[in-house]
């Protein structure tokens, strides 16, 4: 795991522990002097320590945009509304009122999403590759537009890869990563787990609200599309070249795009995870067998383009390492990007 991912994990654990602590230890009302001190302590943790931790772990160490720190403050406000004593929780009541405009926005987004999916799929029927790659290239020079475009492109991309007919024009792979998708057990656990989670959510929510039960159940089942897409990507499209781009797909939720002309070296070999240091390793296994170095950093999108990480080199765990290295060597003769 790269250090940037480790720091994000540290922040996530700290955030969960802090909010869980507030849920269990904060009093319902402030009666005693120690209640004030306890509330003040958690207020500091929510609105000072966690944002500071986000800045260090995600913005600085993870090299993400500073504006994303608003995520930490937003989560803190939501947690304060439901964990602070009633005396103070009322000041965060605006969070509850926001649910109405948020619900309206979500409904509008649902219609927009359906429209975009149909429109994007209709356009993508003539495109030979990943819709995310086309979004990435269309806004290569604009960070905000590029991130938003790639994020939205995940929806048509999930349908594109989940339905075999749409990928019949896909370019042929130059190699194949070792992934969990090859395991029938993994496929059954993944798809069966989604069905079970949907059924469980409906059962738990049905008595409280049948509408909420249907919505939550439907949203969980919707992830089946991306799950099937992830399986098919891992099995058939984990590593390919399209025009002047190298695309490495360890799964649906993360992907790496690199210009062929930016490849400095590509070699087959054997490297343990300790040998790789902090470099990115893609594929399942104990030893990497392909190393690619870039003269210009490649861009890795993770968590459906929520995070962007620039990579100077990447190690792959492939089924056919020499074939992959040989396929990339002609790219090194191209002019620098």
Short mmCIF file of C-alpha atoms in Angstrom, two decimals:
data_model
loop_
_atom_site.label_atom_id
_atom_site.label_comp_id
_atom_site.label_asym_id
_atom_site.label_seq_id
_atom_site.Cartn_x
_atom_site.Cartn_y
_atom_site.Cartn_z
CA UNK A 1 0.00 0.00 0.00
CA UNK A 2 1.36 3.40 -0.96
CA UNK A 3 2.01 5.94 1.77
CA UNK A 4 -0.70 8.24 0.41
CA UNK A 5 -3.26 5.43 0.80
CA UNK A 6 -1.91 4.62 4.26
CA UNK A 7 -2.41 8.20 5.38
CA UNK A 8 -5.97 8.22 4.02
CA UNK A 9 -6.65 5.03 5.94
CA UNK A 10 -5.24 6.63 9.10
CA UNK A 11 -7.61 9.57 8.69
CA UNK A 12 -10.56 7.27 8.04
CA UNK A 13 -9.86 5.20 11.18
CA UNK A 14 -9.41 8.38 13.24
CA UNK A 15 -12.66 9.81 11.91
CA UNK A 16 -14.67 6.65 12.61
CA UNK A 17 -13.17 6.32 16.10
CA UNK A 18 -13.93 9.98 16.90
CA UNK A 19 -17.54 9.89 15.70
CA UNK A 20 -18.13 6.54 17.42
CA UNK A 21 -16.67 7.95 20.63
CA UNK A 22 -18.98 10.96 20.39
CA UNK A 23 -21.99 8.67 19.89
CA UNK A 24 -21.18 6.55 22.94
CA UNK A 25 -19.73 9.09 25.39
CA UNK A 26 -21.47 12.43 24.76
CA UNK A 27 -24.42 13.03 27.13
CA UNK A 28 -27.97 13.69 25.93
CA UNK A 29 -28.09 16.97 27.83
CA UNK A 30 -25.57 19.10 29.70
CA UNK A 31 -26.27 18.73 33.43
CA UNK A 32 -22.89 18.46 35.12
CA UNK A 33 -19.70 20.51 34.73
CA UNK A 34 -17.87 17.49 33.31
CA UNK A 35 -20.52 17.30 30.58
CA UNK A 36 -19.41 20.73 29.37
CA UNK A 37 -15.77 19.70 29.29
CA UNK A 38 -16.57 16.45 27.49
CA UNK A 39 -18.66 18.29 24.90
CA UNK A 40 -15.94 20.89 24.42
CA UNK A 41 -13.39 18.10 23.95
CA UNK A 42 -15.41 16.42 21.21
CA UNK A 43 -16.18 19.78 19.58
CA UNK A 44 -12.44 20.33 19.32
CA UNK A 45 -11.97 16.85 17.92
CA UNK A 46 -14.77 17.31 15.37
CA UNK A 47 -13.96 20.78 14.09
CA UNK A 48 -10.22 21.23 14.77
CA UNK A 49 -8.40 17.91 15.07
CA UNK A 50 -10.24 16.03 12.28
CA UNK A 51 -9.94 18.86 9.70
CA UNK A 52 -6.26 19.24 10.65
CA UNK A 53 -5.80 15.48 10.26
CA UNK A 54 -7.57 15.63 6.88
CA UNK A 55 -5.26 18.43 5.78
CA UNK A 56 -2.13 16.49 6.75
CA UNK A 57 -3.20 12.98 5.71
CA UNK A 58 -5.22 13.71 2.56
CA UNK A 59 -4.28 17.15 1.26
CA UNK A 60 -0.54 17.21 2.08
CA UNK A 61 0.49 13.55 2.18
CA UNK A 62 -2.13 12.44 -0.33
CA UNK A 63 -1.47 15.45 -2.59
CA UNK A 64 -5.16 16.27 -3.04
CA UNK A 65 -6.81 19.64 -3.62
CA UNK A 66 -7.24 21.92 -0.59
CA UNK A 67 -10.94 22.56 -1.29
CA UNK A 68 -11.69 18.94 -0.38
CA UNK A 69 -11.18 19.79 3.29
CA UNK A 70 -14.81 20.94 3.23
CA UNK A 71 -15.69 17.23 3.33
CA UNK A 72 -14.25 16.98 6.84
CA UNK A 73 -16.20 20.01 8.10
CA UNK A 74 -19.42 18.71 6.49
CA UNK A 75 -19.09 15.31 8.14
CA UNK A 76 -18.31 16.98 11.47
CA UNK A 77 -21.48 19.09 11.22
CA UNK A 78 -23.60 16.00 10.50
CA UNK A 79 -22.01 14.09 13.40
CA UNK A 80 -22.55 17.07 15.73
CA UNK A 81 -26.24 17.21 14.81
CA UNK A 82 -26.80 13.61 15.90
CA UNK A 83 -24.27 13.14 18.74
CA UNK A 84 -24.03 16.48 20.58
CA UNK A 85 -26.26 17.19 23.61
CA UNK A 86 -29.68 18.55 22.69
CA UNK A 87 -28.66 22.04 23.88
CA UNK A 88 -26.01 22.28 21.19
CA UNK A 89 -27.39 19.89 18.58
CA UNK A 90 -30.16 22.40 17.88
CA UNK A 91 -27.56 24.77 16.42
CA UNK A 92 -26.85 22.15 13.76
CA UNK A 93 -30.52 21.72 12.91
CA UNK A 94 -29.78 23.34 9.55
CA UNK A 95 -28.40 19.94 8.56
CA UNK A 96 -31.90 18.47 8.92
CA UNK A 97 -33.46 21.27 6.89
CA UNK A 98 -30.93 20.69 4.17
CA UNK A 99 -32.42 17.26 3.53
CA UNK A 100 -35.30 18.83 1.58
CA UNK A 101 -33.21 20.72 -1.00
CA UNK A 102 -30.77 17.80 -1.06
CA UNK A 103 -33.66 15.41 -1.78
CA UNK A 104 -34.86 17.70 -4.57
CA UNK A 105 -31.36 17.90 -6.02
CA UNK A 106 -31.01 14.12 -5.83
CA UNK A 107 -34.29 13.61 -7.69
CA UNK A 108 -33.15 16.01 -10.39
CA UNK A 109 -29.78 14.26 -10.54
CA UNK A 110 -31.53 10.93 -10.96
CA UNK A 111 -33.31 12.19 -14.08
CA UNK A 112 -30.11 13.81 -15.32
CA UNK A 113 -28.25 10.56 -14.61
CA UNK A 114 -30.71 8.50 -16.64
CA UNK A 115 -30.48 11.00 -19.48
CA UNK A 116 -26.66 11.05 -19.35
CA UNK A 117 -26.45 7.26 -19.23
CA UNK A 118 -28.69 6.84 -22.27
CA UNK A 119 -26.94 9.66 -24.16
CA UNK A 120 -23.44 8.49 -23.23
CA UNK A 121 -24.17 4.88 -24.11
CA UNK A 122 -25.64 5.93 -27.42
CA UNK A 123 -22.46 7.86 -28.21
CA UNK A 124 -20.22 5.17 -26.78
CA UNK A 125 -21.61 2.55 -29.16
CA UNK A 126 -19.07 3.80 -31.72
CA UNK A 127 -16.17 4.21 -29.26
CA UNK A 128 -13.72 1.31 -29.03
CA UNK A 129 -12.71 1.76 -25.39
CA UNK A 130 -13.38 2.92 -21.87
CA UNK A 131 -15.69 6.01 -21.66
CA UNK A 132 -13.54 7.19 -18.74
CA UNK A 133 -10.53 7.42 -21.04
CA UNK A 134 -12.44 9.66 -23.44
CA UNK A 135 -13.50 11.89 -20.51
CA UNK A 136 -9.91 11.97 -19.24
CA UNK A 137 -8.55 13.05 -22.61
CA UNK A 138 -11.32 15.56 -23.30
CA UNK A 139 -10.46 17.62 -20.20
CA UNK A 140 -6.77 16.78 -19.82
CA UNK A 141 -5.77 20.40 -19.16
CA UNK A 142 -8.51 21.31 -16.67
CA UNK A 143 -8.19 19.60 -13.28
CA UNK A 144 -11.70 20.28 -11.98
CA UNK A 145 -13.51 19.48 -15.23
CA UNK A 146 -11.38 16.39 -15.74
CA UNK A 147 -12.12 14.98 -12.29
CA UNK A 148 -15.85 15.70 -12.63
CA UNK A 149 -16.00 14.27 -16.15
CA UNK A 150 -14.21 11.05 -15.18
CA UNK A 151 -16.42 10.69 -12.10
CA UNK A 152 -19.58 10.98 -14.20
CA UNK A 153 -18.10 8.71 -16.87
CA UNK A 154 -18.06 5.84 -14.36
CA UNK A 155 -21.79 5.37 -14.81
CA UNK A 156 -21.80 4.74 -18.57
CA UNK A 157 -18.50 2.88 -18.13
CA UNK A 158 -20.14 0.45 -15.73
CA UNK A 159 -22.83 -0.39 -18.30
CA UNK A 160 -20.27 -0.42 -21.09
CA UNK A 161 -18.22 -3.12 -19.36
CA UNK A 162 -21.09 -5.01 -17.72
CA UNK A 163 -22.88 -5.75 -21.00
CA UNK A 164 -20.77 -7.91 -23.37
CA UNK A 165 -22.41 -6.50 -26.49
CA UNK A 166 -21.07 -3.00 -25.76
CA UNK A 167 -17.47 -4.25 -25.51
CA UNK A 168 -17.45 -6.15 -28.78
CA UNK A 169 -15.54 -3.24 -30.36
CA UNK A 170 -13.08 -2.97 -27.48
CA UNK A 171 -9.39 -3.02 -28.40
CA UNK A 172 -7.52 -6.25 -27.67
CA UNK A 173 -5.54 -6.43 -24.41
CA UNK A 174 -1.74 -6.56 -24.46
CA UNK A 175 -1.61 -8.53 -21.24
CA UNK A 176 -3.56 -9.53 -18.19
CA UNK A 177 -3.16 -8.65 -14.53
CA UNK A 178 -3.59 -11.24 -11.82
CA UNK A 179 -6.89 -10.19 -10.22
CA UNK A 180 -9.53 -11.62 -7.91
CA UNK A 181 -11.98 -11.56 -10.80
CA UNK A 182 -10.62 -14.87 -12.08
CA UNK A 183 -11.92 -16.65 -8.98
CA UNK A 184 -15.43 -18.07 -9.28
CA UNK A 185 -15.68 -17.96 -5.49
CA UNK A 186 -14.89 -14.24 -5.49
CA UNK A 187 -17.50 -13.62 -8.20
CA UNK A 188 -20.16 -15.49 -6.24
CA UNK A 189 -19.28 -13.79 -2.95
CA UNK A 190 -19.33 -10.34 -4.56
CA UNK A 191 -22.63 -10.69 -6.42
CA UNK A 192 -24.28 -12.78 -3.71
CA UNK A 193 -23.18 -10.31 -1.05
CA UNK A 194 -24.86 -7.45 -2.89
CA UNK A 195 -28.13 -9.38 -3.15
CA UNK A 196 -27.99 -10.32 0.53
CA UNK A 197 -27.18 -6.74 1.56
CA UNK A 198 -30.13 -5.45 -0.47
CA UNK A 199 -32.50 -8.01 1.06
CA UNK A 200 -31.23 -7.28 4.57
CA UNK A 201 -31.61 -3.52 4.13
CA UNK A 202 -35.20 -3.96 2.95
CA UNK A 203 -36.01 -6.24 5.88
CA UNK A 204 -34.53 -3.81 8.41
CA UNK A 205 -36.20 -0.71 6.97
CA UNK A 206 -39.57 -2.06 5.84
CA UNK A 207 -41.30 -1.64 9.20
CA UNK A 208 -39.94 1.89 9.63
CA UNK A 209 -40.60 3.11 6.08
CA UNK A 210 -41.44 1.04 3.04
CA UNK A 211 -40.39 3.94 0.79
CA UNK A 212 -36.96 4.17 2.41
CA UNK A 213 -36.64 0.38 2.23
CA UNK A 214 -37.30 0.36 -1.51
CA UNK A 215 -34.92 3.27 -2.17
CA UNK A 216 -32.04 1.82 -0.14
CA UNK A 217 -32.59 -1.67 -1.54
CA UNK A 218 -32.64 -0.31 -5.10
CA UNK A 219 -29.45 1.68 -4.58
CA UNK A 220 -27.64 -1.37 -3.26
CA UNK A 221 -28.84 -3.52 -6.15
CA UNK A 222 -27.72 -0.76 -8.55
CA UNK A 223 -24.12 -1.48 -7.51
CA UNK A 224 -24.52 -4.90 -9.15
CA UNK A 225 -23.81 -3.21 -12.50
CA UNK A 226 -20.44 -1.90 -11.37
CA UNK A 227 -19.66 -5.21 -9.65
CA UNK A 228 -20.22 -7.14 -12.89
CA UNK A 229 -18.22 -4.49 -14.76
CA UNK A 230 -15.34 -4.90 -12.31
CA UNK A 231 -15.36 -8.67 -12.81
CA UNK A 232 -15.34 -8.41 -16.61
CA UNK A 233 -12.63 -5.72 -16.56
CA UNK A 234 -10.40 -7.90 -14.41
CA UNK A 235 -10.93 -10.92 -16.66
CA UNK A 236 -10.71 -9.32 -20.09
CA UNK A 237 -9.60 -5.67 -20.12
CA UNK A 238 -7.08 -5.16 -17.32
CA UNK A 239 -4.24 -4.00 -19.57
CA UNK A 240 -4.54 -2.56 -23.07
CA UNK A 241 -3.30 0.13 -25.43
CA UNK A 242 -5.72 2.46 -27.17
CA UNK A 243 -4.27 4.89 -29.69
CA UNK A 244 -1.51 6.71 -27.78
CA UNK A 245 -2.62 5.71 -24.27
CA UNK A 246 -1.79 2.84 -21.97
CA UNK A 247 -4.73 1.85 -19.78
CA UNK A 248 -4.24 -0.30 -16.68
CA UNK A 249 -7.47 -1.48 -15.05
CA UNK A 250 -6.97 -3.43 -11.81
CA UNK A 251 -10.74 -3.13 -11.36
CA UNK A 252 -13.64 -0.83 -12.04
CA UNK A 253 -13.09 1.50 -9.09
CA UNK A 254 -9.52 2.48 -9.97
CA UNK A 255 -7.73 2.90 -13.26
CA UNK A 256 -4.45 4.33 -14.53
CA UNK A 257 -3.98 6.28 -17.75
CA UNK A 258 -0.53 6.99 -19.21
CA UNK A 259 0.68 8.37 -22.51
CA UNK A 260 2.71 5.82 -24.46
CA UNK A 261 5.28 8.48 -25.33
CA UNK A 262 5.79 9.09 -21.59
CA UNK A 263 7.00 5.53 -20.96
CA UNK A 264 10.69 5.71 -20.09
CA UNK A 265 11.26 1.99 -19.57
CA UNK A 266 9.30 -1.26 -19.41
CA UNK A 267 10.98 -4.43 -18.25
CA UNK A 268 10.03 -7.89 -17.06
CA UNK A 269 11.64 -9.29 -13.93
CA UNK A 270 10.90 -10.18 -10.34
CA UNK A 271 10.45 -7.72 -7.50
CA UNK A 272 9.13 -8.45 -4.04
CA UNK A 273 6.79 -5.94 -2.46
CA UNK A 274 9.66 -4.83 -0.23
CA UNK A 275 11.75 -4.11 -3.34
CA UNK A 276 9.00 -1.91 -4.75
CA UNK A 277 9.13 0.48 -1.79
CA UNK A 278 6.42 3.12 -2.00
CA UNK A 279 5.78 2.56 -5.70
CA UNK A 280 2.32 1.60 -6.91
CA UNK A 281 1.70 -2.15 -7.30
CA UNK A 282 -1.25 -3.31 -9.39
CA UNK A 283 -2.39 -6.92 -9.39
CA UNK A 284 -2.77 -9.74 -6.88
CA UNK A 285 0.30 -11.63 -5.71
CA UNK A 286 3.47 -11.46 -3.65
CA UNK A 287 5.91 -10.54 -6.42
CA UNK A 288 5.66 -8.01 -9.23
CA UNK A 289 6.97 -9.11 -12.60
CA UNK A 290 6.74 -5.95 -14.74
CA UNK A 291 8.12 -2.49 -13.95
CA UNK A 292 7.12 0.58 -15.94
CA UNK A 293 8.78 3.94 -15.43
CA UNK A 294 7.43 7.20 -16.81
CA UNK A 295 9.24 10.33 -17.95
CA UNK A 296 5.98 12.18 -17.33
CA UNK A 297 3.83 10.95 -14.39
CA UNK A 298 0.81 8.78 -15.16
CA UNK A 299 -2.51 9.55 -13.53
CA UNK A 300 -4.22 7.02 -11.27
CA UNK A 301 -7.91 7.53 -10.50
CA UNK A 302 -9.07 5.71 -7.39
CA UNK A 303 -12.40 5.37 -5.59
CA UNK A 304 -14.25 6.26 -8.81
CA UNK A 305 -12.11 9.38 -9.44
CA UNK A 306 -12.58 10.69 -5.90
CA UNK A 307 -8.79 10.75 -5.63
CA UNK A 308 -6.12 11.46 -8.24
CA UNK A 309 -2.53 10.28 -7.75
CA UNK A 310 0.38 10.92 -10.09
CA UNK A 311 2.73 7.96 -10.49
CA UNK A 312 6.37 8.06 -11.66
CA UNK A 313 6.58 4.28 -11.82
CA UNK A 314 4.27 1.32 -11.44
CA UNK A 315 4.81 -2.38 -10.79
CA UNK A 316 2.46 -4.95 -12.29
CA UNK A 317 1.68 -8.53 -11.38
CA UNK A 318 0.84 -10.03 -14.77
CA UNK A 319 0.19 -13.45 -16.23
CA UNK A 320 2.47 -12.82 -19.22
CA UNK A 321 5.14 -10.30 -18.11
CA UNK A 322 7.46 -10.65 -21.09
CA UNK A 323 4.62 -10.13 -23.55
CA UNK A 324 3.59 -6.96 -21.70
CA UNK A 325 7.14 -5.60 -21.67
CA UNK A 326 7.64 -6.39 -25.35
CA UNK A 327 4.33 -4.73 -26.24
CA UNK A 328 5.38 -1.50 -24.53
CA UNK A 329 8.94 -1.29 -25.85
CA UNK A 330 7.92 0.25 -29.22
CA UNK A 331 6.35 3.12 -27.26
CA UNK A 332 9.77 4.13 -25.92
CA UNK A 333 10.81 5.08 -29.47
CA UNK A 334 8.05 7.67 -29.69
CA UNK A 335 8.83 11.38 -29.14
CA UNK A 336 8.47 12.53 -25.52
CA UNK A 337 4.98 13.70 -24.55
#
